[in-house]
Short mmCIF file of C-alpha atoms and ligand atoms in Angstrom, two decimals:
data_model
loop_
_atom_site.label_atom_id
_atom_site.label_comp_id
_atom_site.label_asym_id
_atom_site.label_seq_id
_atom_site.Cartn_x
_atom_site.Cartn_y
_atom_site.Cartn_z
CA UNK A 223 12.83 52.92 -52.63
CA UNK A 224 13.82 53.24 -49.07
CA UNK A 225 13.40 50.34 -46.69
CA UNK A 226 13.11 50.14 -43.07
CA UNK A 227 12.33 47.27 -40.38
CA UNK A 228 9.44 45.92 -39.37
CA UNK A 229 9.22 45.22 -35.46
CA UNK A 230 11.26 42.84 -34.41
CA UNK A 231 10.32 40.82 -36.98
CA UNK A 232 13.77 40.86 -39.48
CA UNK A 233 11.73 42.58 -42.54
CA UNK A 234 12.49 45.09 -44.13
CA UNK A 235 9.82 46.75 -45.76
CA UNK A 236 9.01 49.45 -48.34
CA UNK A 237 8.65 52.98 -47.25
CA UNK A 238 5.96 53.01 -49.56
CA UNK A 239 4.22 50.02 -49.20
CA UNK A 240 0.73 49.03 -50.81
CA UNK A 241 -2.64 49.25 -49.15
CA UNK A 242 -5.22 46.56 -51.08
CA UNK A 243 -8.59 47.64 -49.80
CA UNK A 244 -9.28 49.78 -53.50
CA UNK A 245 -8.73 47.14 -55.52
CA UNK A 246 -11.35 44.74 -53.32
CA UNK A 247 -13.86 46.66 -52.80
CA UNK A 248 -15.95 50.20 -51.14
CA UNK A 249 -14.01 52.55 -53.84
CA UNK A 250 -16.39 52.20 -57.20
CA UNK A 251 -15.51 49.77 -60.03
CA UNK A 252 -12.46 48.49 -60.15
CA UNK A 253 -11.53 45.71 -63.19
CA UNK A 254 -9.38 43.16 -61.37
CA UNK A 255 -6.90 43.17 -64.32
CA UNK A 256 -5.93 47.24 -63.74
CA UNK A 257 -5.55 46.46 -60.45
CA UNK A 258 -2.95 43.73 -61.17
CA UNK A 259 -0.83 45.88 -63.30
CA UNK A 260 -0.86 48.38 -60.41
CA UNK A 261 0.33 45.54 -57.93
CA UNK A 262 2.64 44.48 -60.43
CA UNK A 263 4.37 48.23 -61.05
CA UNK A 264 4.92 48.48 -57.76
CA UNK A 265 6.88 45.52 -57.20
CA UNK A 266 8.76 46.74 -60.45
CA UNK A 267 9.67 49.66 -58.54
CA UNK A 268 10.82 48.28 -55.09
CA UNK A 269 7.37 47.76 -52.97
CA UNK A 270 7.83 44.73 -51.15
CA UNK A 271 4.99 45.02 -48.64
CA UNK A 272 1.46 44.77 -49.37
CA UNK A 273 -1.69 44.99 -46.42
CA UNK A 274 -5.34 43.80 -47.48
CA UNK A 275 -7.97 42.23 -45.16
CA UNK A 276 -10.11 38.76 -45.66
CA UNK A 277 -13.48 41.03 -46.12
CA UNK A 278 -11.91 43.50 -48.36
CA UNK A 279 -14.25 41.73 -51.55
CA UNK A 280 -14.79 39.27 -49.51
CA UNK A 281 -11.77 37.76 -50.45
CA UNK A 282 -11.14 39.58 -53.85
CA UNK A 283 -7.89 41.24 -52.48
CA UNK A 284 -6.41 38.69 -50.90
CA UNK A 285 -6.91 36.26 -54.00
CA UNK A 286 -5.36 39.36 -55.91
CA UNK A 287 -2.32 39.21 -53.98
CA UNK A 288 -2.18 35.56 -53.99
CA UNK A 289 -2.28 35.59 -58.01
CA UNK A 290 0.46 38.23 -57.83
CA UNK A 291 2.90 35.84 -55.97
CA UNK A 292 2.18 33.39 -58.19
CA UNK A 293 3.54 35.54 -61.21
CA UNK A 294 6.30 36.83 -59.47
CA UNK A 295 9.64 35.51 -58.69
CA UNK A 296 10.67 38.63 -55.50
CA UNK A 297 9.38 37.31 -52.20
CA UNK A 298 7.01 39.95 -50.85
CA UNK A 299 5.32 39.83 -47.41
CA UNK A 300 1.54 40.00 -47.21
CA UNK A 301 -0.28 41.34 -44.02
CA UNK A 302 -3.57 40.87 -43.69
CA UNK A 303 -6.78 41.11 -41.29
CA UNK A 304 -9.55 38.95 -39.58
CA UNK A 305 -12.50 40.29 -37.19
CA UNK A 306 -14.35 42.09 -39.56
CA UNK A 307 -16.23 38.96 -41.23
CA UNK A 308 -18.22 38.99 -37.20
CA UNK A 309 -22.01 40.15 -37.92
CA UNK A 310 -23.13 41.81 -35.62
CA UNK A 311 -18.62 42.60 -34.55
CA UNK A 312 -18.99 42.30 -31.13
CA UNK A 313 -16.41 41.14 -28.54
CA UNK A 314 -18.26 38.04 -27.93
CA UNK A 315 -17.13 36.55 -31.36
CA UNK A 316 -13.21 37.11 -30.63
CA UNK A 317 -13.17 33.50 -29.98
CA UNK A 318 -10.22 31.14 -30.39
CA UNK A 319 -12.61 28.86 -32.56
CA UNK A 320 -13.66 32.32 -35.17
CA UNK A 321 -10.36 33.68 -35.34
CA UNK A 322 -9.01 30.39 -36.11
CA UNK A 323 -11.95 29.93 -38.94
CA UNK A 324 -10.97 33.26 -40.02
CA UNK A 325 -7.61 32.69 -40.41
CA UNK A 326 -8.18 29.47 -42.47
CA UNK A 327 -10.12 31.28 -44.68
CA UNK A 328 -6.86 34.16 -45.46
CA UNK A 329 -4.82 30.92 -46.00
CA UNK A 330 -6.99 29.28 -48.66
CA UNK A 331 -7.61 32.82 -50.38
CA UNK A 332 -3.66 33.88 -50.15
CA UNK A 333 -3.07 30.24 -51.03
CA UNK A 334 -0.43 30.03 -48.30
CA UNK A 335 0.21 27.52 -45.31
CA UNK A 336 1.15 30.58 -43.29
CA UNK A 337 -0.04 34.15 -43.09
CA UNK A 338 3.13 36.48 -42.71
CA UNK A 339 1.20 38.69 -40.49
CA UNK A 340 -2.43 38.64 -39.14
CA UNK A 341 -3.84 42.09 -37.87
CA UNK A 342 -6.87 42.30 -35.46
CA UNK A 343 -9.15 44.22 -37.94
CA UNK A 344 -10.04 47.50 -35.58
CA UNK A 345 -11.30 45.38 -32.61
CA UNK A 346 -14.17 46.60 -30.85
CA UNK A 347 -12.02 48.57 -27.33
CA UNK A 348 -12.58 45.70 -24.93
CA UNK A 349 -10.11 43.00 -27.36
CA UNK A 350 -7.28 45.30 -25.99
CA UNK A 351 -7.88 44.11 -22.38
CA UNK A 352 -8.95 40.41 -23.02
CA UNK A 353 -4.98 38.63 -22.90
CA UNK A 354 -6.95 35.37 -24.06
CA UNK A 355 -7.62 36.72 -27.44
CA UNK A 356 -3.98 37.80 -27.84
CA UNK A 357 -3.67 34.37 -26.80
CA UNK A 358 -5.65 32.86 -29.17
CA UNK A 359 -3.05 34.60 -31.26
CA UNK A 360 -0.34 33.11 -30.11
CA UNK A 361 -1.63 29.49 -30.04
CA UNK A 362 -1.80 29.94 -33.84
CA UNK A 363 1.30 31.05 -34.56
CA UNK A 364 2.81 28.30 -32.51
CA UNK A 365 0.32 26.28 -34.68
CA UNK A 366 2.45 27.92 -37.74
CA UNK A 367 -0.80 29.23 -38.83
CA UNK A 368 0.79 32.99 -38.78
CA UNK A 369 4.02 34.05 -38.37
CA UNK A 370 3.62 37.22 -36.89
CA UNK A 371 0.86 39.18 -35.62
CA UNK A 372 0.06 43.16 -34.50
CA UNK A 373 -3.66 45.03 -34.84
CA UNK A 374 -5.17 47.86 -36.67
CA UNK A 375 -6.82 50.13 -34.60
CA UNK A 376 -8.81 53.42 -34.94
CA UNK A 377 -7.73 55.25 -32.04
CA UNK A 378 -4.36 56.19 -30.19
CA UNK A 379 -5.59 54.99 -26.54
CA UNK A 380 -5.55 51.46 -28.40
CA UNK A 381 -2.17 51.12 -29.70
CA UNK A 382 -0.98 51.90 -26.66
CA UNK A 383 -2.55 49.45 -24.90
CA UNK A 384 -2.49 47.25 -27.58
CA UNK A 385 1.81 47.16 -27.66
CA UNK A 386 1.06 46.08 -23.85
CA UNK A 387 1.33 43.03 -25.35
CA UNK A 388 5.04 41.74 -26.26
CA UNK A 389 4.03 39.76 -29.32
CA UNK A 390 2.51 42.90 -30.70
CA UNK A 391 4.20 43.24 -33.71
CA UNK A 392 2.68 46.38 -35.98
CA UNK A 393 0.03 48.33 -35.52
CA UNK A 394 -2.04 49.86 -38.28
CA UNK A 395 -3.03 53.38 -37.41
CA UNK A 396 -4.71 56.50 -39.46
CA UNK A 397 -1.57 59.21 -39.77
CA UNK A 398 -1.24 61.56 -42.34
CA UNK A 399 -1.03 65.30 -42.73
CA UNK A 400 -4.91 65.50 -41.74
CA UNK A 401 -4.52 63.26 -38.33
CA UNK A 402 -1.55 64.22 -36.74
CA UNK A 403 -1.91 63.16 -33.31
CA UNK A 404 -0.54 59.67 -33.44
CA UNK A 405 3.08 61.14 -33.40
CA UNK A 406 2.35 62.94 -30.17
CA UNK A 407 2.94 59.96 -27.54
CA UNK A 408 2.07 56.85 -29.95
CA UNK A 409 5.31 56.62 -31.89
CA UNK A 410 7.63 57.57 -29.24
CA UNK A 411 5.95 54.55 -27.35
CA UNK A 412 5.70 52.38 -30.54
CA UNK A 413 9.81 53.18 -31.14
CA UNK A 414 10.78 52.31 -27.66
CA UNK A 415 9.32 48.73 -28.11
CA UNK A 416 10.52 48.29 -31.39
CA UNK A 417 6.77 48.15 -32.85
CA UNK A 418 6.13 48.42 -36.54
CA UNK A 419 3.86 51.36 -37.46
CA UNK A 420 1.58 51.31 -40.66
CA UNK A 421 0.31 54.63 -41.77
CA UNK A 422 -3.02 53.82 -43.21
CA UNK A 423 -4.83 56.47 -45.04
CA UNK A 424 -1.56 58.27 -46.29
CA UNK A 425 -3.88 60.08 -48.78
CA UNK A 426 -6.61 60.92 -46.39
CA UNK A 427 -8.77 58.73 -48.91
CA UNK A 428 -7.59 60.52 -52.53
CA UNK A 429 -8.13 64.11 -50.60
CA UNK A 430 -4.19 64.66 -50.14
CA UNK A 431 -3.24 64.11 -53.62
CA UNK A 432 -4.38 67.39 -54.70
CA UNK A 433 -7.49 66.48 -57.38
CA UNK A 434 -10.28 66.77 -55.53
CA UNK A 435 -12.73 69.37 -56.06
CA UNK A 436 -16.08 70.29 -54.87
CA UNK A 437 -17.47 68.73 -58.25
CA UNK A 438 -16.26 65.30 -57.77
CA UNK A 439 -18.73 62.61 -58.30
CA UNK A 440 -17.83 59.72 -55.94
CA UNK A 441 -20.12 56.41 -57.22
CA UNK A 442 -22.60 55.00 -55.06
CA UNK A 443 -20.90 52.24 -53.86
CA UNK A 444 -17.57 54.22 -52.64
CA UNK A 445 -17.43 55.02 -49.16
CA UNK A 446 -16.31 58.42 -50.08
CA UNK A 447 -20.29 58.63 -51.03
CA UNK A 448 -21.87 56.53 -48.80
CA UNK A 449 -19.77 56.80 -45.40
CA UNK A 450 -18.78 59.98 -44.50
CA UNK A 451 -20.71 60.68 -41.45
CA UNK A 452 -19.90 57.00 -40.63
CA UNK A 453 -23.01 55.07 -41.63
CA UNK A 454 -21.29 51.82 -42.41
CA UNK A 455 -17.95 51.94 -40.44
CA UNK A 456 -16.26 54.80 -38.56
CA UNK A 457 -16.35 58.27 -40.26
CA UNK A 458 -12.29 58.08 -39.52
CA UNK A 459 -11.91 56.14 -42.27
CA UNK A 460 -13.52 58.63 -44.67
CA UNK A 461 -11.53 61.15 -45.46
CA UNK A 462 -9.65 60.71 -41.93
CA UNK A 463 -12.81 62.49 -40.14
CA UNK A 464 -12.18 65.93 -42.03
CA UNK A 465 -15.57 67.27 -43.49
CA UNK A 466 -15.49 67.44 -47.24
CA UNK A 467 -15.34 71.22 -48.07
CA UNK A 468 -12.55 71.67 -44.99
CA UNK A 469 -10.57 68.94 -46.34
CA UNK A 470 -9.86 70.84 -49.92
CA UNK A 471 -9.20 74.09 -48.31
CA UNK A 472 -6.83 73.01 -46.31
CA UNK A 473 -5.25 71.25 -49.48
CA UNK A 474 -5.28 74.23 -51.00
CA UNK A 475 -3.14 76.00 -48.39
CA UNK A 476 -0.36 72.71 -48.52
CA UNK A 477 -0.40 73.42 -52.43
CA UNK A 478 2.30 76.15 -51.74
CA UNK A 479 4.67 74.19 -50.27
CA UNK A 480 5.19 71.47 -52.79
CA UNK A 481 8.90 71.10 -53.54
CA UNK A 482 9.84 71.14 -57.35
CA UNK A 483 9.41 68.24 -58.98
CA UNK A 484 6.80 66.52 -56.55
CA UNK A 485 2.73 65.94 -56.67
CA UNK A 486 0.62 66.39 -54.11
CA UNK A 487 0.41 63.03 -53.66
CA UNK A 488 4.38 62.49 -53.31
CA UNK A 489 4.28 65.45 -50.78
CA UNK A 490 1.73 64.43 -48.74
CA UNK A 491 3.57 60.75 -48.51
CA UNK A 492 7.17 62.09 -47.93
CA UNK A 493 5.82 63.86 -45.28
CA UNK A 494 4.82 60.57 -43.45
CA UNK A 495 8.05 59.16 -43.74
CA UNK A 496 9.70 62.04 -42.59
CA UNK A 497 8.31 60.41 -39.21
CA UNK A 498 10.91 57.57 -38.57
CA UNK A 499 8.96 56.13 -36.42
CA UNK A 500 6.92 54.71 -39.31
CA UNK A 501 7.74 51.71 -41.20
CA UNK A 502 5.88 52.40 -43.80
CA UNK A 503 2.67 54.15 -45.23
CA UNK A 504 0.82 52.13 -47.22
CA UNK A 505 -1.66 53.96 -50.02
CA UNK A 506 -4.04 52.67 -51.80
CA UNK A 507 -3.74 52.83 -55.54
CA UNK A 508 -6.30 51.47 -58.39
CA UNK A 509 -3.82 51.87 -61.67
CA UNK A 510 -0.66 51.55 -62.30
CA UNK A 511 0.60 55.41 -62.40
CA UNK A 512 -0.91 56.05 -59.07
CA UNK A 513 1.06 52.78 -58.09
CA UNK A 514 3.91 54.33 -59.50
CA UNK A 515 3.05 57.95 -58.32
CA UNK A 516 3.20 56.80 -54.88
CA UNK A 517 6.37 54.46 -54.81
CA UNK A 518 8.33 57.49 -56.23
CA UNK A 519 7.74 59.56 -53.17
CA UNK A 520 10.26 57.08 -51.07
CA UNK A 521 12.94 59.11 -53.75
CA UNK A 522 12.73 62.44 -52.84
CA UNK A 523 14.85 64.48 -50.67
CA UNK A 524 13.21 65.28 -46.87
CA UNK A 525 11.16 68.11 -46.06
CA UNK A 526 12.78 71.33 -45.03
CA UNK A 527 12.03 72.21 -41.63
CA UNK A 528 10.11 75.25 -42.64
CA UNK A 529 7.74 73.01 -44.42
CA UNK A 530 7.08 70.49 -41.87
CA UNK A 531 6.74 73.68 -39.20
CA UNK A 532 4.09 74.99 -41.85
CA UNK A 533 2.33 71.82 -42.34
CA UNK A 534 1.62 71.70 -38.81
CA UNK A 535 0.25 75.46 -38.88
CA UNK A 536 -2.19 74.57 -41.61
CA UNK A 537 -3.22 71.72 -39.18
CA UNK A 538 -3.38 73.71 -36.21
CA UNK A 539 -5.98 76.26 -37.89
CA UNK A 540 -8.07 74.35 -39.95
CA UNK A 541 -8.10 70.51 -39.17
CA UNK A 542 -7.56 69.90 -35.54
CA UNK A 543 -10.40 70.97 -33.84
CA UNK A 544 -11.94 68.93 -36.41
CA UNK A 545 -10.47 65.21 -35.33
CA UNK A 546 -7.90 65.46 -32.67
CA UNK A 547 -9.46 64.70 -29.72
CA UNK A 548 -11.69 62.38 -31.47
CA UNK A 549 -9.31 59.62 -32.12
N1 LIG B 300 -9.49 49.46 -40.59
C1 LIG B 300 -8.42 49.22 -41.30
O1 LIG B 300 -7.60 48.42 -40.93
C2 LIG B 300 -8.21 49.97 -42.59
C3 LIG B 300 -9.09 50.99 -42.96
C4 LIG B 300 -8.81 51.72 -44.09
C5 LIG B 300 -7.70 51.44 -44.85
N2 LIG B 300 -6.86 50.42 -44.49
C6 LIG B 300 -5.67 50.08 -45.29
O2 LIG B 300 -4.95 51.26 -45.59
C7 LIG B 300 -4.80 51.38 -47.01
C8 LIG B 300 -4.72 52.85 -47.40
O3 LIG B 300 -5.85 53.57 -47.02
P1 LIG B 300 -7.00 53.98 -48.04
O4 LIG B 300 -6.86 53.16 -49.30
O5 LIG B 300 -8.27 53.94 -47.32
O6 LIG B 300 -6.70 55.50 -48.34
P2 LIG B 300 -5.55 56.29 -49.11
O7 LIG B 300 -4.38 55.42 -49.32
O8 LIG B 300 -5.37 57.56 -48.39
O9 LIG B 300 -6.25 56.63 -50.50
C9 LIG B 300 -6.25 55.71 -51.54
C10 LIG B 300 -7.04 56.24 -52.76
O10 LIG B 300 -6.52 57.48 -53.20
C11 LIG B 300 -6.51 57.50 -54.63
N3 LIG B 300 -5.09 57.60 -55.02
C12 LIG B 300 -4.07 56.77 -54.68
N4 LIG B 300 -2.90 57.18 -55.20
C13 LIG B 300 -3.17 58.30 -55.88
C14 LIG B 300 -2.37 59.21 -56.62
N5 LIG B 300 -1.07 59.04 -56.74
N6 LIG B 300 -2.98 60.28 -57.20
C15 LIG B 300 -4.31 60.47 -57.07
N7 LIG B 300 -5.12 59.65 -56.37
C16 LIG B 300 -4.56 58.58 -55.78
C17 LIG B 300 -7.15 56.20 -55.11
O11 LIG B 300 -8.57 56.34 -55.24
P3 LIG B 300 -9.28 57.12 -56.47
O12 LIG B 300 -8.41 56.98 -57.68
O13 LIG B 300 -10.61 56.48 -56.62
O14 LIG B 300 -9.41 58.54 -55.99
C18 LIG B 300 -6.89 55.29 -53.92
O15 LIG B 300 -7.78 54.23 -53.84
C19 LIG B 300 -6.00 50.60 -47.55
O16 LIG B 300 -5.85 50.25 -48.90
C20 LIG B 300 -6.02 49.44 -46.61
O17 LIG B 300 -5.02 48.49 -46.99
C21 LIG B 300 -7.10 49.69 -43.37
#
């Protein structure tokens, strides 16, 4: 496993960190006691870093995690997330007084008397020019409610004005071989303040490690079935934004450049951290080989330069018209 800071916050983190949102809920059945094994390999094999959200099962993930420290002696960091449990999420709710309910909430769950880091949970735009919510933010930490905090956000416009704000910490954004443009003007940005970056969606959803095909049955209650034009939350989160059928042609085409000895998968995360503006890309994984699977790709040597150069060819032709200048 490589390691690499976290903001200015002292961490060190996993390369390959561990993205709890599967194991809660919106991805099919999941039996709570697979999941722990996969929690538990990776620790086994270096993760130390693990990012869920309070309405990921409403609580299921982050009571996952919270059993996992209990059975484990290595001190692992937990981010997680609070906006999302606003119905209707408006702006209006980013109170002092919700965030604050929110937040006790993640502490009881992750059985905790302080959250290691607290995200803003893709804020709707107008959080990013509102200092009192950031505010809000602050007055909990000096409460020792959180320790650190940073957002997740869909688009690039709103980590940069989000790392406007010095106590920014990390930001959570959708990068991957599929959704290139954060690394444009983001990360440069993002390095230059010493922000933490989180690479959500490594896997473009399960479509960047390869076993997708146009017969895949998706259950009803995955959001690979039910949300990719966006019905529930923003189609970027489905498959990064790529239509179905576009997504495994491309994947096709990146199937040539695998270097010996790696999956798709492994590829598709080595390329992320070939970025080192990332801290850390943090896939989801329901079972314990995918946990494995995934931590392994920290291991293997970087990318040649004809590869990367190739990667973004593929991208060029068949992907970016497709999301670029949509997030
Ligand atoms: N708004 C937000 O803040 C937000 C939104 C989305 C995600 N996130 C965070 O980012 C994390 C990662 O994103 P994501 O889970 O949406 O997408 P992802 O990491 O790109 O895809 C994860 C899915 O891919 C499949 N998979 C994982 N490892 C695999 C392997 N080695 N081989 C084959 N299939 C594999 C699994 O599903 P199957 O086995 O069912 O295919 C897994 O659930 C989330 O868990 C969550 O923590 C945050």
């Amino acid at each position: 496993m490589q390691y690499r800071e976290l903001g200015r916050t002292g961490w060190r983190v996993s390369a390959v960190s561990f993205g709890a949102w599967a194991i809660g809920s919106a991805w099919g059945d999941v039996e709570d006691s697979e999941s722990l094994s996969a929690l538990h390999k990776a620790i086994e094999l270096g993760v130390n870093f693990f990012d869920t959200a309070d309405v990921y099962g409403d609580g299921r993930s982050e009571r996952l995690l919270a059993q996992l420290k209990r059975e484990h002696k290595e001190e692992i960091i937990i981010a997680t997330k609070a906006g999302r449990r606003l119905d209707p999420h408006l702006i209006e709710g980013y109170t002092a007084q919700n965030l604050t309910a929110f937040i006790e909430r993640s502490l009881k769950n992750l059985e905790t008397e302080t959250l290691d880091l607290l995200q803003l949970h893709c804020p709707p735009r107008e959080a990013y020019y509102m200092p009192e919510v950031f505010g809000a933010l602050d007055d909990l930490v000096g409460q020792g409610k959180i320790r650190y905090y940073g957002v997740s956000v869909e688009k690039v416009e709103d980590a940069l004005k989000a790392i406007e704000f010095e106590s920014v910490q990390t930001v959570q954004i959708i990068f991957n071989i599929f959704r290139q443009r954060p690394a444009e003007l983001f990360f440069g940005e993002a390095k230059r303040r010493r922000v933490g970056i989180l690479a959500r969606l490594p896997l473009s959803s399960g479509m960047l490690s390869g076993k997708l095909n146009s017969q895949s049955h998706f259950a009803p209650d995955d959001h690979r079935a039910f949300n990719r034009h966006g019905e529930s939350f923003d189609r970027g989160e489905t498959f990064s934004g790529v239509d179905y059928e576009t997504g495994l042609k491309a994947v096709e085409e990146l199937r040539s450049l695998l270097p010996a000895g790696a999956t798709m998968a492994q590829f598709a995360l080595r390329w992320i951290l070939m970025f080192d503006a990332v801290t850390c890309a943090i896939p989801g994984a329901k079972r314990p080989s995918q946990a494995e699977e995934n931590a392994r790709a920290a291991d293997l040597p970087p990318l040649s330069d004809e590869t990367m150069q190739r990667v973004r060819e593929i991208y060029e032709e068949r992907i970016r018209p497709l999301v670029h200048h949509y997030w």
